[in-house]
Amino acid sequence: MQQCTGATRREHPLYRALAEHDKRQRHPDTIEQAHTTFAADQANT
C-alpha cells in the first residue's frame, strides 16, 4: 500500500471531513457563532 503525503492526505475528502468533524467537536460554540454570523450576513445582502 502506498503512503500518502501530508499534502495528498489534506486534499482527500475523507480526511477533510474527519478534520471538520474534529473541529466541530473541539469548538462547538465557535462553529455556532460562525453559522449565526454567516446567516445574518446573508440576510443583510
PDB file of C-alpha atoms in Angstrom:
ATOM      1  CA  MET A   1       0.000   0.000   0.000  1.00  0.00           C
ATOM      2  CA  GLN A   2       1.311   3.430  -0.927  1.00  0.00           C
ATOM      3  CA  GLN A   3       1.897   6.042   1.767  1.00  0.00           C
ATOM      4  CA  CYS A   4       0.079   9.340   1.400  1.00  0.00           C
ATOM      5  CA  THR A   5       1.999  12.533   1.828  1.00  0.00           C
ATOM      6  CA  GLY A   6       0.624  15.239   4.088  1.00  0.00           C
ATOM      7  CA  ALA A   7      -0.460  17.344   1.111  1.00  0.00           C
ATOM      8  CA  THR A   8      -2.252  14.417  -0.532  1.00  0.00           C
ATOM      9  CA  ARG A   9      -3.948  13.463   2.715  1.00  0.00           C
ATOM     10  CA  ARG A  10      -5.243  17.012   3.290  1.00  0.00           C
ATOM     11  CA  GLU A  11      -6.807  17.009  -0.177  1.00  0.00           C
ATOM     12  CA  HIS A  12      -8.639  13.719   0.363  1.00  0.00           C
ATOM     13  CA  PRO A  13     -12.379  14.273   1.040  1.00  0.00           C
ATOM     14  CA  LEU A  14     -12.497  11.744   3.873  1.00  0.00           C
ATOM     15  CA  TYR A  15      -9.567  13.390   5.650  1.00  0.00           C
ATOM     16  CA  ARG A  16     -11.177  16.822   5.253  1.00  0.00           C
ATOM     17  CA  ALA A  17     -14.475  15.503   6.645  1.00  0.00           C
ATOM     18  CA  LEU A  18     -12.739  13.965   9.656  1.00  0.00           C
ATOM     19  CA  ALA A  19     -10.794  17.171  10.301  1.00  0.00           C
ATOM     20  CA  GLU A  20     -14.007  19.223  10.079  1.00  0.00           C
ATOM     21  CA  HIS A  21     -15.759  16.843  12.482  1.00  0.00           C
ATOM     22  CA  ASP A  22     -12.844  17.132  14.910  1.00  0.00           C
ATOM     23  CA  LYS A  23     -13.020  20.943  14.782  1.00  0.00           C
ATOM     24  CA  ARG A  24     -16.758  20.858  15.491  1.00  0.00           C
ATOM     25  CA  GLN A  25     -16.208  18.588  18.480  1.00  0.00           C
ATOM     26  CA  ARG A  26     -13.460  20.792  19.917  1.00  0.00           C
ATOM     27  CA  HIS A  27     -15.072  24.196  19.357  1.00  0.00           C
ATOM     28  CA  PRO A  28     -18.881  23.872  19.144  1.00  0.00           C
ATOM     29  CA  ASP A  29     -19.514  27.412  20.415  1.00  0.00           C
ATOM     30  CA  THR A  30     -17.233  28.942  17.783  1.00  0.00           C
ATOM     31  CA  ILE A  31     -18.885  26.954  14.994  1.00  0.00           C
ATOM     32  CA  GLU A  32     -22.350  28.014  16.153  1.00  0.00           C
ATOM     33  CA  GLN A  33     -21.259  31.657  16.305  1.00  0.00           C
ATOM     34  CA  ALA A  34     -19.833  31.436  12.781  1.00  0.00           C
ATOM     35  CA  HIS A  35     -23.105  29.952  11.474  1.00  0.00           C
ATOM     36  CA  THR A  36     -25.109  32.709  13.168  1.00  0.00           C
ATOM     37  CA  THR A  37     -22.844  35.434  11.783  1.00  0.00           C
ATOM     38  CA  PHE A  38     -22.969  33.941   8.289  1.00  0.00           C
ATOM     39  CA  ALA A  39     -26.778  33.724   8.366  1.00  0.00           C
ATOM     40  CA  ALA A  40     -27.021  37.347   9.495  1.00  0.00           C
ATOM     41  CA  ASP A  41     -24.661  38.455   6.727  1.00  0.00           C
ATOM     42  CA  GLN A  42     -26.686  36.541   4.138  1.00  0.00           C
ATOM     43  CA  ALA A  43     -29.916  38.141   5.355  1.00  0.00           C
ATOM     44  CA  ASN A  44     -28.401  41.628   5.045  1.00  0.00           C
ATOM     45  CA  THR A  45     -27.293  41.239   1.425  1.00  0.00           C
TER      46      THR A  45
END
